[in-house]
XYZ file of N, CA and C in Angstrom:
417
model
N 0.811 -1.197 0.000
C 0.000 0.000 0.000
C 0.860 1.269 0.000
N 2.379 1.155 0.331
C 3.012 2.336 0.690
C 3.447 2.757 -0.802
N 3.493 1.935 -1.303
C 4.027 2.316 -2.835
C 3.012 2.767 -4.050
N 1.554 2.395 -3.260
C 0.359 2.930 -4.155
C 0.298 4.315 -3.733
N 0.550 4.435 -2.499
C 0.375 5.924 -1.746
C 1.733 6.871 -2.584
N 2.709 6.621 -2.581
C 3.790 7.473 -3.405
C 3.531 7.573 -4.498
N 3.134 6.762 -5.653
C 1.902 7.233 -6.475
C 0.928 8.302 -6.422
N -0.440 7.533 -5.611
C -1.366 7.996 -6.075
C -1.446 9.756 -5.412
N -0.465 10.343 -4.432
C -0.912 11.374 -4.099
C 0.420 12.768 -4.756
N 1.260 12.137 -5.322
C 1.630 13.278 -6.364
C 0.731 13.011 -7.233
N 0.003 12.112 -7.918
C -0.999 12.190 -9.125
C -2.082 12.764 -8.983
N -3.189 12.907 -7.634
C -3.898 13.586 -7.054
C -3.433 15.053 -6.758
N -2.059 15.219 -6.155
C -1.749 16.876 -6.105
C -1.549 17.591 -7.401
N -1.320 17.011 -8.654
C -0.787 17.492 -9.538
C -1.662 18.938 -10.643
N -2.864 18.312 -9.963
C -3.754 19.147 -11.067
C -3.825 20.059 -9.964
N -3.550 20.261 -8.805
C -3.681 21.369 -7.577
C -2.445 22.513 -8.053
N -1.345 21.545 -7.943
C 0.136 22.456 -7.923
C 0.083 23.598 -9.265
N -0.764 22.827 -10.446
C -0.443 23.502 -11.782
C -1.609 24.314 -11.624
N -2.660 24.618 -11.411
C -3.550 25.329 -11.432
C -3.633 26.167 -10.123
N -2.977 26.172 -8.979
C -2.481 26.759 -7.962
C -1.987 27.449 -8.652
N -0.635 27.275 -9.039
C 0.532 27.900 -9.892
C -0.125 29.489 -11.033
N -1.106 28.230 -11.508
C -1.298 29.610 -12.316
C -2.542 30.849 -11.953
N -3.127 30.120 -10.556
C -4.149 30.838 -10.136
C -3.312 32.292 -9.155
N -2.240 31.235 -8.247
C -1.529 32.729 -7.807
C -0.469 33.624 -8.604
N -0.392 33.493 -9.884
C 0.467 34.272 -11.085
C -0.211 34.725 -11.398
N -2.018 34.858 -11.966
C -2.765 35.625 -12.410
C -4.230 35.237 -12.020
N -4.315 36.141 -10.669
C -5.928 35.691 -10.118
C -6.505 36.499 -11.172
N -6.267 37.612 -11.655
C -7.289 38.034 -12.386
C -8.486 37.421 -13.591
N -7.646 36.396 -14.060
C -8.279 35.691 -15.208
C -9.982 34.638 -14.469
N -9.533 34.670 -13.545
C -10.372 33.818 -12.484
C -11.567 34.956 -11.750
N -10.930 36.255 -11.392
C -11.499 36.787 -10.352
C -12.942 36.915 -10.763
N -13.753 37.592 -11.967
C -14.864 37.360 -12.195
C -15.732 36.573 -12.165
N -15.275 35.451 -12.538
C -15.942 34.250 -12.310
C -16.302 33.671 -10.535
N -15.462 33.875 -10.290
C -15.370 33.618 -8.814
C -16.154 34.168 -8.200
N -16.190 35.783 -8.266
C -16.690 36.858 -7.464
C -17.843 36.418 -6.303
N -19.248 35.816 -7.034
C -20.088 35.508 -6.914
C -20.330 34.876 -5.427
N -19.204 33.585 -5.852
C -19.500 32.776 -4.953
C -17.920 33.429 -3.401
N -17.017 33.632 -4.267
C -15.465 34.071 -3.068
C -16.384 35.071 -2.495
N -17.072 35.925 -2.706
C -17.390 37.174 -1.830
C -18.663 36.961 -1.175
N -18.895 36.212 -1.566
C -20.352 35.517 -0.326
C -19.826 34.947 0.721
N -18.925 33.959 0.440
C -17.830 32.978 1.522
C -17.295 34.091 2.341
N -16.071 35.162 1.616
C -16.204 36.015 2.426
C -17.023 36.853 3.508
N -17.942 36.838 3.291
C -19.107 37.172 4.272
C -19.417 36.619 5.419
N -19.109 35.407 5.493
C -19.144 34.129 6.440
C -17.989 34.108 7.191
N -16.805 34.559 6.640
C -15.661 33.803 7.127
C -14.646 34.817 7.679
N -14.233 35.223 9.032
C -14.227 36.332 9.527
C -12.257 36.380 9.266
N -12.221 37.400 8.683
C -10.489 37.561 8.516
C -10.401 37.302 7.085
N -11.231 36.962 5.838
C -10.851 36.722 4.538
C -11.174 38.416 3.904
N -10.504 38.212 2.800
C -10.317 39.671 2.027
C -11.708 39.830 1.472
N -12.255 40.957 1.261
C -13.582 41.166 0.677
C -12.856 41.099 -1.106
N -12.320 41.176 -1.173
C -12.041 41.320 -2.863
C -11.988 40.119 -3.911
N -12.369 39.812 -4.467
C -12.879 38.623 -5.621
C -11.041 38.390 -5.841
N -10.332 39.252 -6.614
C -9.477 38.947 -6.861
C -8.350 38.321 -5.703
N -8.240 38.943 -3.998
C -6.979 38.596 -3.226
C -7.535 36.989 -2.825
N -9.235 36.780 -3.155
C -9.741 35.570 -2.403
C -9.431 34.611 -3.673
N -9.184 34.800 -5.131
C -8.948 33.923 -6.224
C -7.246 33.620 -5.657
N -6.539 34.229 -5.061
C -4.882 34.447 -5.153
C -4.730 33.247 -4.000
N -6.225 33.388 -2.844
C -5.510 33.126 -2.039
C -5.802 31.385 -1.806
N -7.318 31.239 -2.938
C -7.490 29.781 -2.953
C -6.050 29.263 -3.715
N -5.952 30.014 -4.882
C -4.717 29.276 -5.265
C -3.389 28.625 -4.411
N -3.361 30.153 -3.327
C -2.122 29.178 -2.627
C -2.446 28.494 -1.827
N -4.036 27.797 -1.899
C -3.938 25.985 -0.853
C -3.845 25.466 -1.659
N -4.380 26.009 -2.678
C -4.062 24.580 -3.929
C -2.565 24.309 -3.888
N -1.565 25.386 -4.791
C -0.108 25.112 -4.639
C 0.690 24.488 -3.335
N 0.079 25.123 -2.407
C 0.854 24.791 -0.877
C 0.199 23.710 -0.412
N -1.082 22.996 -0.468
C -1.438 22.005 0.231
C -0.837 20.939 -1.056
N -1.477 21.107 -2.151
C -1.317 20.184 -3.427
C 0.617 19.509 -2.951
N 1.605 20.825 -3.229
C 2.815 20.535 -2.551
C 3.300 19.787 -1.983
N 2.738 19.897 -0.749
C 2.592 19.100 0.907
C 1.915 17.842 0.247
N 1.215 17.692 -0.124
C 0.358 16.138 -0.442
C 0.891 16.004 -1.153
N 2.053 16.173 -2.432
C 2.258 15.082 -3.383
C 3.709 14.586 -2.863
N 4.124 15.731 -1.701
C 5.523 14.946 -0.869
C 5.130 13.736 0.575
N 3.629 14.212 0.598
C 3.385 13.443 1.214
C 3.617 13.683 3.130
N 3.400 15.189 2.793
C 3.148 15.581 4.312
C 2.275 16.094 4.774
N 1.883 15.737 5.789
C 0.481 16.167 6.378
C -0.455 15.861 5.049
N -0.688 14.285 5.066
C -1.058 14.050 4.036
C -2.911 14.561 3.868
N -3.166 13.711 5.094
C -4.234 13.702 5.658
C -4.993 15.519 5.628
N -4.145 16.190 6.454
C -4.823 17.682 6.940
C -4.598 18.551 5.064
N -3.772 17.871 4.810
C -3.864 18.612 3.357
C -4.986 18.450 1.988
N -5.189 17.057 2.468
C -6.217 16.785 1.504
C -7.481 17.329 1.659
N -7.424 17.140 3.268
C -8.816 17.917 3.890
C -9.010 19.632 3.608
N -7.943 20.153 2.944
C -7.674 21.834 2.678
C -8.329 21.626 1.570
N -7.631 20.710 0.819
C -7.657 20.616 -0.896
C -9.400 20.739 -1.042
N -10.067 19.581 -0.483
C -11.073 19.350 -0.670
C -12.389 20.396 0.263
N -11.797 21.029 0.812
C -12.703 22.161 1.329
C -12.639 23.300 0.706
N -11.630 23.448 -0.157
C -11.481 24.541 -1.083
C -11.923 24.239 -2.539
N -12.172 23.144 -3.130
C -12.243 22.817 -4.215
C -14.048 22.631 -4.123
N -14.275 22.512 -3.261
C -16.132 22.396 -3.561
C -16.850 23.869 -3.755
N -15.974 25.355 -3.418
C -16.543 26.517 -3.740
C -15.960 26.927 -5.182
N -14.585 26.436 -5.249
C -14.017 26.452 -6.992
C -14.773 25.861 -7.624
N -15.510 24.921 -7.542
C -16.118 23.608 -8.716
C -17.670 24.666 -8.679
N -18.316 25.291 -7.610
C -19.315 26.076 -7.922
C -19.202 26.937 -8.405
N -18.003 27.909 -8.252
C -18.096 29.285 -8.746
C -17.580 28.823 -10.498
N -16.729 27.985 -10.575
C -16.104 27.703 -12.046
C -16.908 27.115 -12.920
N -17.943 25.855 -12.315
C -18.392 24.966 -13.174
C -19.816 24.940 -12.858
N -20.280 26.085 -12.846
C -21.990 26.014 -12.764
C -22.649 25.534 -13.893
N -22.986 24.601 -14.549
C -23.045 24.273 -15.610
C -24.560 24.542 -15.686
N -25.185 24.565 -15.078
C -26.790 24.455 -14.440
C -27.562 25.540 -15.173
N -26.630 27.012 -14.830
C -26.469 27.603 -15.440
C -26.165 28.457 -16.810
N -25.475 27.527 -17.426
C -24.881 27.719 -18.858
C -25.827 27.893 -19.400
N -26.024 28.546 -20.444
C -27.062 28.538 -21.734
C -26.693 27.893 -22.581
N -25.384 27.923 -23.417
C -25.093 27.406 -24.456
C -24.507 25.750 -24.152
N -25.557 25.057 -24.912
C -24.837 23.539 -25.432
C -23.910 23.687 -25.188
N -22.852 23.711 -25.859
C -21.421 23.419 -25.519
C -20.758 23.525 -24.460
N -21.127 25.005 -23.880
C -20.344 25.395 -22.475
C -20.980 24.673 -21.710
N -22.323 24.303 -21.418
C -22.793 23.536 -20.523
C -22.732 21.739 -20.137
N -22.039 21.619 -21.508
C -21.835 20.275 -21.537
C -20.051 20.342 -20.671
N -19.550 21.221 -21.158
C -17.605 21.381 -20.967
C -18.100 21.424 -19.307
N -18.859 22.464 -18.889
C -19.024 22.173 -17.276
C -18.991 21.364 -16.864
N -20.356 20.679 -17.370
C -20.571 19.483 -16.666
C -19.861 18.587 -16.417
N -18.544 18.155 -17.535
C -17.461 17.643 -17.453
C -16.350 17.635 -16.339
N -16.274 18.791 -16.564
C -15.535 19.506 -15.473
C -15.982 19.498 -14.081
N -17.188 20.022 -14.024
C -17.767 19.615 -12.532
C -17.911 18.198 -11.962
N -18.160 17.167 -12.754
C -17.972 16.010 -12.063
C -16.683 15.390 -11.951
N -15.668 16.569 -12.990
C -13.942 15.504 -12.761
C -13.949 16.307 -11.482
N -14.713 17.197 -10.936
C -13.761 17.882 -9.688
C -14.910 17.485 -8.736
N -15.446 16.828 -8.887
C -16.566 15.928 -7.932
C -15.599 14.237 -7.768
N -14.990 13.861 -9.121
C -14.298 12.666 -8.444
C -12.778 12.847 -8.161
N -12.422 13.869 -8.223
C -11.140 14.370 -7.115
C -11.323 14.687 -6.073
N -12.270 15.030 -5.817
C -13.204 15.020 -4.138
C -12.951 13.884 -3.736
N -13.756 12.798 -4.530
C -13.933 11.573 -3.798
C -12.593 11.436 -3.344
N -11.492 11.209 -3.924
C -10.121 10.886 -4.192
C -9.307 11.457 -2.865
N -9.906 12.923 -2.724
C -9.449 13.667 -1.310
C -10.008 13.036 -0.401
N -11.068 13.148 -0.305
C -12.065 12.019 1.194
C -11.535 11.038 1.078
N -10.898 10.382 0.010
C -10.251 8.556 0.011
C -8.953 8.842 1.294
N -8.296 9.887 0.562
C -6.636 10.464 1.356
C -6.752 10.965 2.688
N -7.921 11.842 3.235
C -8.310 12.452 4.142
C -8.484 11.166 5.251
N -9.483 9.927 5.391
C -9.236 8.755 5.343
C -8.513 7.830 5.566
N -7.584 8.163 4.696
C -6.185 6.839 4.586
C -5.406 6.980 5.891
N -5.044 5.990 6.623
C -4.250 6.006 7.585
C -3.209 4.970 7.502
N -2.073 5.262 7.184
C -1.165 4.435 6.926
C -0.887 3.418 8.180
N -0.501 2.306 8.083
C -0.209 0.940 9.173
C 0.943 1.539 9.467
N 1.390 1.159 10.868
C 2.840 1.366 11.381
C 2.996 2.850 11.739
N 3.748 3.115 12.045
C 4.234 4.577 12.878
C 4.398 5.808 12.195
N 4.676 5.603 11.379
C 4.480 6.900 10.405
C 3.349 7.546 10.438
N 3.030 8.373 10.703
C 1.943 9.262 10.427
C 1.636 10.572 9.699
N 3.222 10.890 9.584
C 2.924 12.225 8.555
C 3.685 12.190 7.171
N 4.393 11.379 6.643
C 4.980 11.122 5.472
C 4.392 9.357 5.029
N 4.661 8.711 3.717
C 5.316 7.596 3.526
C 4.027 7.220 2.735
């Protein structure tokens, strides 16, 4: 199992690190889309930035920094649990497909919203996983 785990959780962080990456290099491309749903959350969540754009910058860096941490395989557990608490307001604000008007875009959502519905699962699998033996924060 230890060798499925060195696998499967750089392959699980990977789509975090690269889209982290490019979410904190240019929140702007994101910030509109987001707005909607980052500045409602903001509302709720006492100490986050009111601004669409610093709250697009700042999901990115759990993605990069937790994604990171989980594909080295530290704090495997508390990272996945970041990943996946942050990725269920991205998958709404990004992939409302419900929404879409046009055929096409609404179909590309939908796509999209359920690959980031079974990378969820994938996080709750990791969140979960408790490795045998003494190790508890790497391996």
């Amino acid at each position: 199992m230890a060798l499925v785990r060195r696998i499967a959780r750089p392959l699980l962080a990977s789509a975090f690190v690269s889209s982290g990456l490019q979410t904190v290099q240019h929140p702007e491309a994101l910030a509109a889309t987001a707005a909607p749903v980052a500045l409602a959350i903001a509302q709720w969540v006492p100490g986050l930035p009111r601004d669409a754009r610093a709250l697009v910058r700042l999901n990115g860096a759990v993605h990069l920094g937790a994604g990171t941490l989980l594909a080295f395989g530290i704090l495997p557990r508390a990272c996945a649990l970041a990943l996946a608490a942050s990725l269920v307001p991205t998958t709404l604000a990004g992939h409302a497909y419900w929404a879409e008007e046009d055929p096409g875009k609404r179909m590309q959502h939908r796509v999209a919203f359920f690959s980031n519905m079974s990378i969820l699962g994938g996080l709750l699998i990791a969140v979960a996983d408790r490795p045998r033996g003494g190790r508890r924060h790497c391996g």
